[in-house]
Coordinates of C-alpha atoms in Angstrom, one line a residue:
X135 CA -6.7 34.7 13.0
X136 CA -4.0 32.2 11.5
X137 CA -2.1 30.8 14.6
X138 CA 1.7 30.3 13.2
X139 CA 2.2 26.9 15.7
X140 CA 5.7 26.7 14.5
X141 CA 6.4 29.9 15.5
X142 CA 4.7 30.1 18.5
X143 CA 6.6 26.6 19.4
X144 CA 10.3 28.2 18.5
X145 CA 8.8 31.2 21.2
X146 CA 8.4 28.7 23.8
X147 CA 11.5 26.6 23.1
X148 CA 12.9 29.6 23.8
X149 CA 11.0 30.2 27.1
X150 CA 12.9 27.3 28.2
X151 CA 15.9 28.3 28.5
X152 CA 15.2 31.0 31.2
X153 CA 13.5 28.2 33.5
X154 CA 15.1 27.8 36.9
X155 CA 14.6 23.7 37.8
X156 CA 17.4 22.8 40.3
X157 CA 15.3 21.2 42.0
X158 CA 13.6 19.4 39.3
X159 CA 15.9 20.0 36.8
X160 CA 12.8 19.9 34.4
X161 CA 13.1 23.1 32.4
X162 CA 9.7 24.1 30.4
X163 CA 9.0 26.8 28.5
X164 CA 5.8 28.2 27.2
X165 CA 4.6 30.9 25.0
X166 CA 0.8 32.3 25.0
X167 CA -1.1 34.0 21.9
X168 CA -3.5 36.3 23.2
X169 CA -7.0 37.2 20.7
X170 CA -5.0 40.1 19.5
X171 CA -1.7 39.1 18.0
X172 CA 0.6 38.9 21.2
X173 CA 2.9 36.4 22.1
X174 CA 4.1 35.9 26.0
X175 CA 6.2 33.9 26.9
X176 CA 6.9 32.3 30.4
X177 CA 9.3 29.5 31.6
X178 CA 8.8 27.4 34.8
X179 CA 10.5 28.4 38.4
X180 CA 10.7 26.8 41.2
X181 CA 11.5 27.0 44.4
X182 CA 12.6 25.2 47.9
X183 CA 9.5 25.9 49.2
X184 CA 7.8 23.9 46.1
X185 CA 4.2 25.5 46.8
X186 CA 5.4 28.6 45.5
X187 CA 6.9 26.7 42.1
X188 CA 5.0 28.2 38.9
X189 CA 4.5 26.0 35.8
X190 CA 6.0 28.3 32.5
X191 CA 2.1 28.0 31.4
X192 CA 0.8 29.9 34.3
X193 CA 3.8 32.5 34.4
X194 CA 3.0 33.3 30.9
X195 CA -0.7 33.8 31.1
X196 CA 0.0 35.8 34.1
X197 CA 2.2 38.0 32.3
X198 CA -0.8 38.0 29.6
X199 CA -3.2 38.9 32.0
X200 CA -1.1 41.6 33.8
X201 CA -1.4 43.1 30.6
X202 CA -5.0 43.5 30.4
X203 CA -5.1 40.5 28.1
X204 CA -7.9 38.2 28.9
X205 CA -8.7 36.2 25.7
X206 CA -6.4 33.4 24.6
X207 CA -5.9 31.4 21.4
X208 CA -2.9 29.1 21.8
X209 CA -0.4 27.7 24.5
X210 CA 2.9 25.9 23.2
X211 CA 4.6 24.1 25.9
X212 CA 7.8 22.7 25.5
X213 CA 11.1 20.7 27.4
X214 CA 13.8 19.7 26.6
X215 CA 14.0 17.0 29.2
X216 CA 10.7 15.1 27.4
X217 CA 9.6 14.3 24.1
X218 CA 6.2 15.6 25.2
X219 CA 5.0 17.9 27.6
X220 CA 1.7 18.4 28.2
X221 CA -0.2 21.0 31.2
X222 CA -0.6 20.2 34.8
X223 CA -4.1 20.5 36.2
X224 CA -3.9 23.1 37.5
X225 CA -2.5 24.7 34.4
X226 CA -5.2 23.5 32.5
X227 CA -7.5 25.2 34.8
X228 CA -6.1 28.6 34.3
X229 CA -5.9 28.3 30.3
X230 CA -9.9 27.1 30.5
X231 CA -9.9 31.0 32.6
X232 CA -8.8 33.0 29.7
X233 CA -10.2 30.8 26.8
X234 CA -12.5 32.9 24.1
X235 CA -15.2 32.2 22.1
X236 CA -13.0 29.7 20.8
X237 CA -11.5 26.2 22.9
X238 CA -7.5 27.0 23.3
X239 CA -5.3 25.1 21.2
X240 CA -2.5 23.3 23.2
X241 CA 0.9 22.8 21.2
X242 CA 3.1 20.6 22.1
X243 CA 5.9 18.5 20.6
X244 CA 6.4 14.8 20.1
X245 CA 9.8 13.6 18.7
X246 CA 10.2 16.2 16.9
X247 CA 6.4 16.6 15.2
X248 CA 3.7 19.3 16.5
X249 CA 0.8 18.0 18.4
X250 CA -2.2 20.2 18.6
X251 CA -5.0 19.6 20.5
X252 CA -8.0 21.6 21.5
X253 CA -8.1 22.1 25.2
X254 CA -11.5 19.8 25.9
X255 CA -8.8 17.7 25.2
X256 CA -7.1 18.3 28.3
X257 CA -9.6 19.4 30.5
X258 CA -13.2 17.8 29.3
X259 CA -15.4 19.4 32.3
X260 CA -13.4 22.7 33.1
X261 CA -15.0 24.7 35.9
X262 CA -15.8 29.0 35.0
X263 CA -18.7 31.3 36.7

């Protein structure tokens, strides 16, 4: 399948703008293509109680996965508070989950130019049953 990064980056730009950072005031965005053409999107929230905070990359394979979706292609992350924003752990984790036959790629954007990485990248030693 052709991944459309630019796209899929303009999806998670958008992401951001639902994020709710007061503490933070880090807003991310992400947007998730799953194996079969579908785009989620998820934005980071958090909360007083920062444990239950959730990265915009692991709200928007969530909502993937809620859907019965459990193969993904590509992750865009994006903020607007960074030139680059690249996955926590723990995200990183969760993408290496839901990977396919394929590695994930892992969009992100540098001063204004798209970085895409493989996610071995990321996470060289991911852990998966």
């Amino acid at each position: 399948m052709e991944i459309d990064y630019k796209l899929l980056m303009d999806r998670a730009k958008a992401a951001s703008q639902n994020s709710y950072s007061p503490f933070s005031r880090f807003a991310v965005g992400a947007a998730v293509l799953t194996s079969d053409g579908e785009i989620y999107e998820g934005c980071n929230i958090e909360n007083s109680s920062f444990g239950m905070t959730i990265c915009a990359e692991r709200c928007a394979i969530f909502k993937a996965v809620s859907d019965g979706k459990r193969e993904l292609l590509a992750v865009a992350i994006y903020s607007p508070n960074a030139d680059s924003c690249y996955p926590c752990g723990a995200c990183r984790q969760v993408m290496y989950e839901f990977q396919g036959d394929e590695e994930i790629s892992v969009i992100t954007e540098n001063i204004g130019q798209l970085e895409i990485n493989k996610l071995s990248y990321f996470l060289p030693c991911g852990f998966k049953i």
